[in-house]
PDB file of C-alpha atoms and ligand atoms in Angstrom:
ATOM      1  CA  MET A   1     -51.343 -13.642   0.560  1.00  0.00           C
ATOM      2  CA  ILE A   2     -47.574 -13.444   0.188  1.00  0.00           C
ATOM      3  CA  GLU A   3     -45.598 -13.558   3.450  1.00  0.00           C
ATOM      4  CA  THR A   4     -42.472 -11.414   3.710  1.00  0.00           C
ATOM      5  CA  VAL A   5     -39.834 -13.175   5.822  1.00  0.00           C
ATOM      6  CA  THR A   6     -36.714 -11.538   7.243  1.00  0.00           C
ATOM      7  CA  GLU A   7     -35.644 -14.174   9.815  1.00  0.00           C
ATOM      8  CA  LEU A   8     -33.980 -17.402   8.693  1.00  0.00           C
ATOM      9  CA  SER A   9     -35.666 -19.341  11.535  1.00  0.00           C
ATOM     10  CA  ARG A  10     -39.123 -18.319  10.219  1.00  0.00           C
ATOM     11  CA  LEU A  11     -38.140 -19.260   6.657  1.00  0.00           C
ATOM     12  CA  ARG A  12     -36.991 -22.674   7.837  1.00  0.00           C
ATOM     13  CA  ASP A  13     -40.250 -23.261   9.781  1.00  0.00           C
ATOM     14  CA  ILE A  14     -42.330 -22.465   6.690  1.00  0.00           C
ATOM     15  CA  VAL A  15     -40.281 -24.601   4.301  1.00  0.00           C
ATOM     16  CA  THR A  16     -40.075 -27.512   6.789  1.00  0.00           C
ATOM     17  CA  GLY A  17     -43.876 -27.429   7.134  1.00  0.00           C
ATOM     18  CA  TRP A  18     -44.317 -27.511   3.362  1.00  0.00           C
ATOM     19  CA  LYS A  19     -41.889 -30.410   2.987  1.00  0.00           C
ATOM     20  CA  ARG A  20     -43.579 -32.385   5.785  1.00  0.00           C
ATOM     21  CA  ALA A  21     -46.809 -31.957   3.824  1.00  0.00           C
ATOM     22  CA  GLY A  22     -45.059 -33.453   0.778  1.00  0.00           C
ATOM     23  CA  LEU A  23     -44.996 -30.179  -1.158  1.00  0.00           C
ATOM     24  CA  ARG A  24     -42.331 -29.351  -3.741  1.00  0.00           C
ATOM     25  CA  VAL A  25     -40.600 -26.008  -3.182  1.00  0.00           C
ATOM     26  CA  ALA A  26     -39.163 -23.645  -5.813  1.00  0.00           C
ATOM     27  CA  LEU A  27     -36.781 -20.716  -5.395  1.00  0.00           C
ATOM     28  CA  VAL A  28     -36.547 -17.712  -7.710  1.00  0.00           C
ATOM     29  CA  PRO A  29     -33.503 -15.682  -6.612  1.00  0.00           C
ATOM     30  CA  THR A  30     -33.555 -11.996  -7.616  1.00  0.00           C
ATOM     31  CA  MET A  31     -31.932  -8.681  -6.787  1.00  0.00           C
ATOM     32  CA  GLY A  32     -35.303  -6.895  -6.803  1.00  0.00           C
ATOM     33  CA  ASN A  33     -36.538  -4.072  -9.024  1.00  0.00           C
ATOM     34  CA  LEU A  34     -38.633  -6.775 -10.585  1.00  0.00           C
ATOM     35  CA  HIS A  35     -40.085  -6.736 -14.098  1.00  0.00           C
ATOM     36  CA  ALA A  36     -42.037  -9.077 -16.362  1.00  0.00           C
ATOM     37  CA  GLY A  37     -38.927 -11.240 -16.858  1.00  0.00           C
ATOM     38  CA  HIS A  38     -38.779 -12.008 -13.123  1.00  0.00           C
ATOM     39  CA  TYR A  39     -42.518 -12.594 -12.886  1.00  0.00           C
ATOM     40  CA  SER A  40     -42.331 -15.061 -15.782  1.00  0.00           C
ATOM     41  CA  LEU A  41     -39.734 -16.994 -13.716  1.00  0.00           C
ATOM     42  CA  VAL A  42     -42.128 -17.102 -10.748  1.00  0.00           C
ATOM     43  CA  LYS A  43     -44.868 -18.449 -13.041  1.00  0.00           C
ATOM     44  CA  LEU A  44     -42.441 -20.990 -14.516  1.00  0.00           C
ATOM     45  CA  ALA A  45     -41.375 -22.043 -11.003  1.00  0.00           C
ATOM     46  CA  ARG A  46     -45.031 -22.583 -10.083  1.00  0.00           C
ATOM     47  CA  GLN A  47     -45.338 -25.072 -12.945  1.00  0.00           C
ATOM     48  CA  HIS A  48     -42.537 -27.119 -11.347  1.00  0.00           C
ATOM     49  CA  ALA A  49     -43.449 -26.786  -7.665  1.00  0.00           C
ATOM     50  CA  ASP A  50     -46.331 -26.417  -5.200  1.00  0.00           C
ATOM     51  CA  ARG A  51     -44.839 -23.436  -3.367  1.00  0.00           C
ATOM     52  CA  VAL A  52     -42.579 -20.618  -4.571  1.00  0.00           C
ATOM     53  CA  VAL A  53     -40.091 -18.601  -2.527  1.00  0.00           C
ATOM     54  CA  SER A  54     -38.553 -15.558  -4.173  1.00  0.00           C
ATOM     55  CA  SER A  55     -35.549 -13.851  -2.637  1.00  0.00           C
ATOM     56  CA  VAL A  56     -34.713 -10.191  -3.057  1.00  0.00           C
ATOM     57  CA  PHE A  57     -31.111  -9.421  -2.121  1.00  0.00           C
ATOM     58  CA  VAL A  58     -28.824  -6.914  -3.807  1.00  0.00           C
ATOM     59  CA  ASN A  59     -25.670  -8.950  -3.391  1.00  0.00           C
ATOM     60  CA  PRO A  60     -22.610  -6.737  -2.780  1.00  0.00           C
ATOM     61  CA  THR A  61     -20.097  -9.492  -3.561  1.00  0.00           C
ATOM     62  CA  GLN A  62     -21.058  -9.767  -7.239  1.00  0.00           C
ATOM     63  CA  PHE A  63     -20.495  -6.066  -8.017  1.00  0.00           C
ATOM     64  CA  GLY A  64     -17.047  -4.786  -8.987  1.00  0.00           C
ATOM     65  CA  PRO A  65     -15.591  -1.709  -7.250  1.00  0.00           C
ATOM     66  CA  ASN A  66     -16.676   0.614 -10.077  1.00  0.00           C
ATOM     67  CA  GLU A  67     -20.059  -0.992 -10.692  1.00  0.00           C
ATOM     68  CA  ASP A  68     -23.566   0.118  -9.770  1.00  0.00           C
ATOM     69  CA  PHE A  69     -24.106  -1.558  -6.349  1.00  0.00           C
ATOM     70  CA  THR A  70     -25.099   1.638  -4.516  1.00  0.00           C
ATOM     71  CA  ARG A  71     -27.269   3.005  -7.332  1.00  0.00           C
ATOM     72  CA  TYR A  72     -28.836  -0.385  -8.177  1.00  0.00           C
ATOM     73  CA  PRO A  73     -32.597   0.369  -8.204  1.00  0.00           C
ATOM     74  CA  ARG A  74     -34.495  -0.745  -5.078  1.00  0.00           C
ATOM     75  CA  THR A  75     -38.309  -0.898  -5.296  1.00  0.00           C
ATOM     76  CA  PRO A  76     -39.529  -3.068  -2.378  1.00  0.00           C
ATOM     77  CA  GLU A  77     -43.248  -2.152  -2.392  1.00  0.00           C
ATOM     78  CA  ALA A  78     -43.723  -2.715  -6.133  1.00  0.00           C
ATOM     79  CA  ASP A  79     -41.705  -5.967  -5.923  1.00  0.00           C
ATOM     80  CA  THR A  80     -43.922  -7.348  -3.147  1.00  0.00           C
ATOM     81  CA  THR A  81     -47.149  -6.541  -5.012  1.00  0.00           C
ATOM     82  CA  GLY A  82     -45.813  -7.951  -8.282  1.00  0.00           C
ATOM     83  CA  LEU A  83     -44.565 -11.158  -6.655  1.00  0.00           C
ATOM     84  CA  GLU A  84     -47.915 -11.733  -4.983  1.00  0.00           C
ATOM     85  CA  GLN A  85     -49.739 -11.244  -8.289  1.00  0.00           C
ATOM     86  CA  ALA A  86     -47.325 -13.644 -10.019  1.00  0.00           C
ATOM     87  CA  GLY A  87     -48.136 -16.380  -7.481  1.00  0.00           C
ATOM     88  CA  CYS A  88     -45.172 -16.208  -5.086  1.00  0.00           C
ATOM     89  CA  ASP A  89     -45.880 -17.566  -1.574  1.00  0.00           C
ATOM     90  CA  VAL A  90     -42.907 -16.205   0.379  1.00  0.00           C
ATOM     91  CA  LEU A  91     -40.656 -13.204  -0.183  1.00  0.00           C
ATOM     92  CA  TRP A  92     -37.297 -13.925   1.472  1.00  0.00           C
ATOM     93  CA  LEU A  93     -35.485 -10.714   2.382  1.00  0.00           C
ATOM     94  CA  PRO A  94     -32.099 -11.462   3.947  1.00  0.00           C
ATOM     95  CA  THR A  95     -29.884  -8.649   5.200  1.00  0.00           C
ATOM     96  CA  VAL A  96     -26.201  -8.315   4.273  1.00  0.00           C
ATOM     97  CA  GLU A  97     -25.388  -9.230   7.911  1.00  0.00           C
ATOM     98  CA  SER A  98     -27.462 -12.420   7.846  1.00  0.00           C
ATOM     99  CA  MET A  99     -26.181 -13.429   4.400  1.00  0.00           C
ATOM    100  CA  TYR A 100     -22.546 -12.827   5.375  1.00  0.00           C
ATOM    101  CA  PRO A 101     -22.404 -13.416   9.175  1.00  0.00           C
ATOM    102  CA  PHE A 102     -18.582 -13.209   9.241  1.00  0.00           C
ATOM    103  CA  GLY A 103     -18.600 -10.105   7.036  1.00  0.00           C
ATOM    104  CA  VAL A 104     -18.094  -9.861   3.292  1.00  0.00           C
ATOM    105  CA  GLU A 105     -14.289  -9.966   3.600  1.00  0.00           C
ATOM    106  CA  LEU A 106     -14.307 -13.243   5.563  1.00  0.00           C
ATOM    107  CA  ALA A 107     -17.122 -14.906   3.630  1.00  0.00           C
ATOM    108  CA  ALA A 108     -16.479 -18.465   2.428  1.00  0.00           C
ATOM    109  CA  ASN A 109     -16.256 -18.077  -1.318  1.00  0.00           C
ATOM    110  CA  VAL A 110     -17.603 -20.414  -4.002  1.00  0.00           C
ATOM    111  CA  HIS A 111     -15.512 -20.363  -7.184  1.00  0.00           C
ATOM    112  CA  VAL A 112     -16.382 -22.410 -10.282  1.00  0.00           C
ATOM    113  CA  PRO A 113     -13.146 -22.515 -12.318  1.00  0.00           C
ATOM    114  CA  GLY A 114     -12.969 -22.277 -16.088  1.00  0.00           C
ATOM    115  CA  ILE A 115     -16.347 -21.064 -17.250  1.00  0.00           C
ATOM    116  CA  SER A 116     -16.379 -18.265 -14.616  1.00  0.00           C
ATOM    117  CA  SER A 117     -13.414 -16.524 -16.211  1.00  0.00           C
ATOM    118  CA  LEU A 118     -14.748 -16.389 -19.790  1.00  0.00           C
ATOM    119  CA  LEU A 119     -16.709 -13.498 -21.370  1.00  0.00           C
ATOM    120  CA  GLU A 120     -18.605 -11.815 -18.473  1.00  0.00           C
ATOM    121  CA  GLY A 121     -16.002 -13.167 -16.062  1.00  0.00           C
ATOM    122  CA  ALA A 122     -13.159 -11.631 -18.078  1.00  0.00           C
ATOM    123  CA  HIS A 123     -14.876  -8.232 -18.094  1.00  0.00           C
ATOM    124  CA  ARG A 124     -16.221  -8.435 -14.534  1.00  0.00           C
ATOM    125  CA  PRO A 125     -13.496 -10.236 -12.529  1.00  0.00           C
ATOM    126  CA  GLY A 126     -14.923 -12.000  -9.475  1.00  0.00           C
ATOM    127  CA  HIS A 127     -18.525 -11.480 -10.596  1.00  0.00           C
ATOM    128  CA  PHE A 128     -19.416 -15.180 -10.806  1.00  0.00           C
ATOM    129  CA  ASP A 129     -17.662 -15.913  -7.499  1.00  0.00           C
ATOM    130  CA  GLY A 130     -20.071 -13.428  -5.932  1.00  0.00           C
ATOM    131  CA  VAL A 131     -23.037 -14.989  -7.754  1.00  0.00           C
ATOM    132  CA  CYS A 132     -22.088 -18.570  -6.792  1.00  0.00           C
ATOM    133  CA  THR A 133     -21.308 -17.537  -3.220  1.00  0.00           C
ATOM    134  CA  VAL A 134     -24.730 -15.961  -2.723  1.00  0.00           C
ATOM    135  CA  VAL A 135     -26.712 -18.545  -4.706  1.00  0.00           C
ATOM    136  CA  SER A 136     -25.189 -21.425  -2.728  1.00  0.00           C
ATOM    137  CA  ARG A 137     -26.164 -19.617   0.500  1.00  0.00           C
ATOM    138  CA  LEU A 138     -29.699 -19.059  -0.805  1.00  0.00           C
ATOM    139  CA  PHE A 139     -29.878 -22.764  -1.671  1.00  0.00           C
ATOM    140  CA  ASN A 140     -28.839 -23.681   1.887  1.00  0.00           C
ATOM    141  CA  GLN A 141     -31.250 -21.172   3.423  1.00  0.00           C
ATOM    142  CA  VAL A 142     -34.326 -22.071   1.349  1.00  0.00           C
ATOM    143  CA  GLN A 143     -33.480 -25.725   0.538  1.00  0.00           C
ATOM    144  CA  PRO A 144     -35.596 -25.708  -2.629  1.00  0.00           C
ATOM    145  CA  ASP A 145     -36.288 -28.719  -4.851  1.00  0.00           C
ATOM    146  CA  VAL A 146     -36.080 -26.531  -7.938  1.00  0.00           C
ATOM    147  CA  ALA A 147     -34.645 -23.092  -8.729  1.00  0.00           C
ATOM    148  CA  ALA A 148     -35.358 -20.862 -11.734  1.00  0.00           C
ATOM    149  CA  PHE A 149     -32.908 -18.482 -13.449  1.00  0.00           C
ATOM    150  CA  GLY A 150     -33.356 -16.367 -16.584  1.00  0.00           C
ATOM    151  CA  ARG A 151     -31.699 -17.308 -19.863  1.00  0.00           C
ATOM    152  CA  LYS A 152     -30.840 -13.636 -20.474  1.00  0.00           C
ATOM    153  CA  ASP A 153     -27.947 -14.195 -18.071  1.00  0.00           C
ATOM    154  CA  TYR A 154     -26.892 -17.145 -20.197  1.00  0.00           C
ATOM    155  CA  GLN A 155     -23.451 -17.539 -18.678  1.00  0.00           C
ATOM    156  CA  GLN A 156     -24.782 -17.181 -15.134  1.00  0.00           C
ATOM    157  CA  LEU A 157     -27.180 -20.067 -15.788  1.00  0.00           C
ATOM    158  CA  ALA A 158     -24.318 -22.186 -17.175  1.00  0.00           C
ATOM    159  CA  VAL A 159     -22.063 -21.390 -14.194  1.00  0.00           C
ATOM    160  CA  ILE A 160     -24.853 -22.217 -11.717  1.00  0.00           C
ATOM    161  CA  ARG A 161     -25.610 -25.512 -13.484  1.00  0.00           C
ATOM    162  CA  GLN A 162     -21.930 -26.436 -13.210  1.00  0.00           C
ATOM    163  CA  MET A 163     -21.808 -25.435  -9.525  1.00  0.00           C
ATOM    164  CA  VAL A 164     -24.923 -27.516  -8.768  1.00  0.00           C
ATOM    165  CA  ALA A 165     -23.505 -30.547 -10.581  1.00  0.00           C
ATOM    166  CA  ASP A 166     -20.069 -30.190  -8.987  1.00  0.00           C
ATOM    167  CA  LEU A 167     -21.253 -29.596  -5.408  1.00  0.00           C
ATOM    168  CA  ALA A 168     -24.124 -32.116  -5.727  1.00  0.00           C
ATOM    169  CA  PHE A 169     -26.853 -29.700  -4.675  1.00  0.00           C
ATOM    170  CA  PRO A 170     -30.074 -31.788  -4.849  1.00  0.00           C
ATOM    171  CA  ILE A 171     -31.798 -29.041  -6.819  1.00  0.00           C
ATOM    172  CA  GLN A 172     -33.261 -29.041 -10.328  1.00  0.00           C
ATOM    173  CA  ILE A 173     -32.214 -25.922 -12.234  1.00  0.00           C
ATOM    174  CA  ILE A 174     -34.619 -24.529 -14.817  1.00  0.00           C
ATOM    175  CA  GLY A 175     -33.984 -21.713 -17.288  1.00  0.00           C
ATOM    176  CA  GLY A 176     -36.705 -19.183 -18.145  1.00  0.00           C
ATOM    177  CA  ASP A 177     -37.011 -17.669 -21.608  1.00  0.00           C
ATOM    178  CA  ILE A 178     -35.868 -14.096 -22.212  1.00  0.00           C
ATOM    179  CA  VAL A 179     -38.745 -11.612 -21.943  1.00  0.00           C
ATOM    180  CA  ARG A 180     -38.468  -8.670 -24.326  1.00  0.00           C
ATOM    181  CA  GLU A 181     -40.001  -5.233 -24.757  1.00  0.00           C
ATOM    182  CA  ASP A 182     -42.151  -4.865 -27.904  1.00  0.00           C
ATOM    183  CA  ASP A 183     -39.165  -3.437 -29.806  1.00  0.00           C
ATOM    184  CA  GLY A 184     -36.916  -6.402 -28.905  1.00  0.00           C
ATOM    185  CA  LEU A 185     -34.880  -4.999 -25.997  1.00  0.00           C
ATOM    186  CA  ALA A 186     -34.391  -7.752 -23.406  1.00  0.00           C
ATOM    187  CA  MET A 187     -35.968  -6.770 -20.100  1.00  0.00           C
ATOM    188  CA  SER A 188     -33.422  -5.814 -17.441  1.00  0.00           C
ATOM    189  CA  SER A 189     -33.417  -3.727 -14.294  1.00  0.00           C
ATOM    190  CA  ARG A 190     -30.550  -1.783 -15.859  1.00  0.00           C
ATOM    191  CA  ASN A 191     -32.693  -0.638 -18.825  1.00  0.00           C
ATOM    192  CA  GLN A 192     -33.944   2.221 -16.672  1.00  0.00           C
ATOM    193  CA  TYR A 193     -30.454   3.763 -16.798  1.00  0.00           C
ATOM    194  CA  LEU A 194     -31.025   4.305 -20.543  1.00  0.00           C
ATOM    195  CA  THR A 195     -31.775   7.898 -21.557  1.00  0.00           C
ATOM    196  CA  ALA A 196     -34.055   9.407 -24.211  1.00  0.00           C
ATOM    197  CA  ASP A 197     -30.977   9.380 -26.454  1.00  0.00           C
ATOM    198  CA  THR A 198     -29.710   5.844 -25.742  1.00  0.00           C
ATOM    199  CA  ARG A 199     -33.001   3.910 -25.322  1.00  0.00           C
ATOM    200  CA  PRO A 200     -33.863   3.913 -29.075  1.00  0.00           C
ATOM    201  CA  LYS A 201     -30.294   2.823 -29.942  1.00  0.00           C
ATOM    202  CA  SER A 202     -30.418  -0.097 -27.494  1.00  0.00           C
ATOM    203  CA  THR A 203     -32.628  -2.177 -29.819  1.00  0.00           C
ATOM    204  CA  ALA A 204     -29.629  -2.669 -32.129  1.00  0.00           C
ATOM    205  CA  ILE A 205     -28.379  -5.447 -29.832  1.00  0.00           C
ATOM    206  CA  ARG A 206     -31.294  -7.720 -30.713  1.00  0.00           C
ATOM    207  CA  ARG A 207     -30.987  -6.938 -34.445  1.00  0.00           C
ATOM    208  CA  VAL A 208     -27.259  -7.703 -34.411  1.00  0.00           C
ATOM    209  CA  LEU A 209     -27.861 -10.993 -32.558  1.00  0.00           C
ATOM    210  CA  VAL A 210     -30.411 -12.046 -35.190  1.00  0.00           C
ATOM    211  CA  ALA A 211     -27.915 -11.118 -37.935  1.00  0.00           C
ATOM    212  CA  MET A 212     -25.203 -13.176 -36.169  1.00  0.00           C
ATOM    213  CA  ARG A 213     -27.549 -16.184 -35.997  1.00  0.00           C
ATOM    214  CA  ASP A 214     -28.544 -15.857 -39.661  1.00  0.00           C
ATOM    215  CA  ALA A 215     -24.940 -15.443 -40.843  1.00  0.00           C
ATOM    216  CA  SER A 216     -23.882 -18.414 -38.753  1.00  0.00           C
ATOM    217  CA  ARG A 217     -26.659 -20.571 -40.172  1.00  0.00           C
ATOM    218  CA  SER A 218     -25.674 -19.622 -43.692  1.00  0.00           C
ATOM    219  CA  GLY A 219     -22.113 -20.763 -43.021  1.00  0.00           C
ATOM    220  CA  ALA A 220     -20.249 -17.451 -42.754  1.00  0.00           C
ATOM    221  CA  PRO A 221     -16.876 -17.748 -40.949  1.00  0.00           C
ATOM    222  CA  ARG A 222     -17.161 -17.052 -37.219  1.00  0.00           C
ATOM    223  CA  PRO A 223     -14.372 -14.397 -37.071  1.00  0.00           C
ATOM    224  CA  GLN A 224     -16.156 -12.452 -39.817  1.00  0.00           C
ATOM    225  CA  ILE A 225     -19.542 -12.737 -38.059  1.00  0.00           C
ATOM    226  CA  GLU A 226     -18.060 -11.482 -34.820  1.00  0.00           C
ATOM    227  CA  ALA A 227     -16.114  -8.632 -36.475  1.00  0.00           C
ATOM    228  CA  ASN A 228     -19.236  -7.500 -38.372  1.00  0.00           C
ATOM    229  CA  ALA A 229     -21.264  -7.557 -35.153  1.00  0.00           C
ATOM    230  CA  VAL A 230     -18.702  -5.409 -33.332  1.00  0.00           C
ATOM    231  CA  ALA A 231     -18.564  -2.950 -36.256  1.00  0.00           C
ATOM    232  CA  ARG A 232     -22.372  -2.649 -36.435  1.00  0.00           C
ATOM    233  CA  LEU A 233     -22.663  -2.064 -32.697  1.00  0.00           C
ATOM    234  CA  GLN A 234     -19.879   0.525 -32.729  1.00  0.00           C
ATOM    235  CA  ALA A 235     -21.593   2.316 -35.619  1.00  0.00           C
ATOM    236  CA  GLU A 236     -24.709   2.544 -33.395  1.00  0.00           C
ATOM    237  CA  GLY A 237     -22.648   4.163 -30.620  1.00  0.00           C
ATOM    238  CA  PHE A 238     -21.900   1.115 -28.415  1.00  0.00           C
ATOM    239  CA  GLU A 239     -18.627   0.327 -26.697  1.00  0.00           C
ATOM    240  CA  VAL A 240     -18.444  -3.438 -27.166  1.00  0.00           C
ATOM    241  CA  ASP A 241     -17.097  -5.834 -24.520  1.00  0.00           C
ATOM    242  CA  TYR A 242     -17.782  -8.901 -26.683  1.00  0.00           C
ATOM    243  CA  ALA A 243     -19.936 -10.126 -29.546  1.00  0.00           C
ATOM    244  CA  VAL A 244     -19.256 -13.818 -30.037  1.00  0.00           C
ATOM    245  CA  VAL A 245     -20.674 -17.108 -31.287  1.00  0.00           C
ATOM    246  CA  ARG A 246     -20.066 -20.018 -28.920  1.00  0.00           C
ATOM    247  CA  ARG A 247     -21.072 -23.591 -28.221  1.00  0.00           C
ATOM    248  CA  PRO A 248     -23.715 -24.003 -25.462  1.00  0.00           C
ATOM    249  CA  ASP A 249     -20.914 -24.594 -22.926  1.00  0.00           C
ATOM    250  CA  LEU A 250     -19.353 -21.282 -24.101  1.00  0.00           C
ATOM    251  CA  SER A 251     -16.311 -22.955 -25.668  1.00  0.00           C
ATOM    252  CA  GLU A 252     -15.185 -21.685 -29.078  1.00  0.00           C
ATOM    253  CA  PRO A 253     -16.526 -23.810 -31.941  1.00  0.00           C
ATOM    254  CA  ASP A 254     -13.991 -25.263 -34.388  1.00  0.00           C
ATOM    255  CA  GLU A 255     -14.162 -24.099 -37.984  1.00  0.00           C
ATOM    256  CA  HIS A 256     -16.622 -26.264 -40.026  1.00  0.00           C
ATOM    257  CA  SER A 257     -18.049 -27.948 -36.901  1.00  0.00           C
ATOM    258  CA  THR A 258     -21.846 -27.944 -36.548  1.00  0.00           C
ATOM    259  CA  GLY A 259     -24.277 -28.161 -33.632  1.00  0.00           C
ATOM    260  CA  GLU A 260     -26.075 -25.875 -31.239  1.00  0.00           C
ATOM    261  CA  ARG A 261     -24.770 -22.356 -30.879  1.00  0.00           C
ATOM    262  CA  VAL A 262     -25.376 -19.229 -28.834  1.00  0.00           C
ATOM    263  CA  ALA A 263     -24.497 -15.694 -29.894  1.00  0.00           C
ATOM    264  CA  LEU A 264     -23.772 -13.397 -26.960  1.00  0.00           C
ATOM    265  CA  ILE A 265     -23.276  -9.646 -26.751  1.00  0.00           C
ATOM    266  CA  ALA A 266     -22.203  -7.364 -23.912  1.00  0.00           C
ATOM    267  CA  ALA A 267     -21.941  -3.696 -24.808  1.00  0.00           C
ATOM    268  CA  ARG A 268     -22.208  -0.288 -23.221  1.00  0.00           C
ATOM    269  CA  LEU A 269     -24.303   2.681 -24.297  1.00  0.00           C
ATOM    270  CA  GLY A 270     -23.024   5.600 -22.252  1.00  0.00           C
ATOM    271  CA  THR A 271     -22.899   4.302 -18.674  1.00  0.00           C
ATOM    272  CA  THR A 272     -25.439   1.497 -19.265  1.00  0.00           C
ATOM    273  CA  ARG A 273     -24.021  -1.977 -19.812  1.00  0.00           C
ATOM    274  CA  LEU A 274     -26.413  -4.337 -21.598  1.00  0.00           C
ATOM    275  CA  ILE A 275     -26.138  -8.080 -22.206  1.00  0.00           C
ATOM    276  CA  ASP A 276     -28.266 -10.302 -24.427  1.00  0.00           C
ATOM    277  CA  ASN A 277     -28.035 -13.564 -26.361  1.00  0.00           C
ATOM    278  CA  ILE A 278     -29.750 -15.773 -28.896  1.00  0.00           C
ATOM    279  CA  GLU A 279     -29.662 -19.581 -28.930  1.00  0.00           C
ATOM    280  CA  PHE A 280     -29.885 -21.478 -32.206  1.00  0.00           C
TER     281      PHE A 280
HETATM  282  O1  LIG B 301     -29.496 -12.736 -11.684  1.00  0.00           O
HETATM  283  C1  LIG B 301     -29.530 -12.116 -10.605  1.00  0.00           C
HETATM  284  O2  LIG B 301     -30.401 -11.280 -10.350  1.00  0.00           O
HETATM  285  C2  LIG B 301     -28.454 -12.384  -9.562  1.00  0.00           C
HETATM  286  O3  LIG B 301     -27.230 -12.616 -10.167  1.00  0.00           O
HETATM  287  C3  LIG B 301     -28.816 -13.503  -8.586  1.00  0.00           C
HETATM  288  C4  LIG B 301     -28.944 -14.845  -9.306  1.00  0.00           C
HETATM  289  C5  LIG B 301     -30.124 -13.187  -7.873  1.00  0.00           C
HETATM  290  C6  LIG B 301     -27.720 -13.655  -7.532  1.00  0.00           C
HETATM  291  O4  LIG B 301     -27.566 -12.488  -6.792  1.00  0.00           O
END
């Protein structure tokens, strides 16, 4: 049976007991409204640990002033059932007051320079400060040995890895594969904002990413690949924030250099902003 915990003292008692018994503890941080992508992270975490804690916290500090914090979908009953079925032991449900005891305005802020201001960071200023601020608090609250994050949020995973290395958190970070709908759309809580008109168009993102990978592998120049991707997405009705090919650390590859790459897209269909990527 999953135990839902709302008091930090209770969470600490549980985790201390597990650690005294020599058990390895995993954390899967989420903002709720869980789907198969989240449950695959819980299953992945179980492969790396004896006990799994999943947190559900819609973190106000990572939303911009005009973003969807208030309308972000909240589905606590379904989340609890799904987490239990996926093998989660404890659901950690902090409140905004317990997460930010001095208030959001006076919260100590964790900023990872450089990588936080690229791509998503350029389009969502302060977003990764909010993510790092809450994830570092979750790490201190749960004190896991391992934590799992989805590769769909590719840049988030990279920023968190850098934060963990820089601040010497004794936590192994693992990335879970992207889980897709049958037609290729990457699973996301925000997919439910898509309408009967925009949902069919949304699958273009995956097709364009595959085309970017194939063009890159066949040696096409990066500026041309990126311009073609933007044009294809615009033709499908997207407003494009970026469609780029980068090195794994998100730096821009030099012309003629080879090695691992990731193509990343962020684009809006109506009011729904979608992100996705492909590693190759
Ligand atoms: O990926 C998310 O759902 C959030 O950014 C996270 C990691 C739970 C932090 O609020």
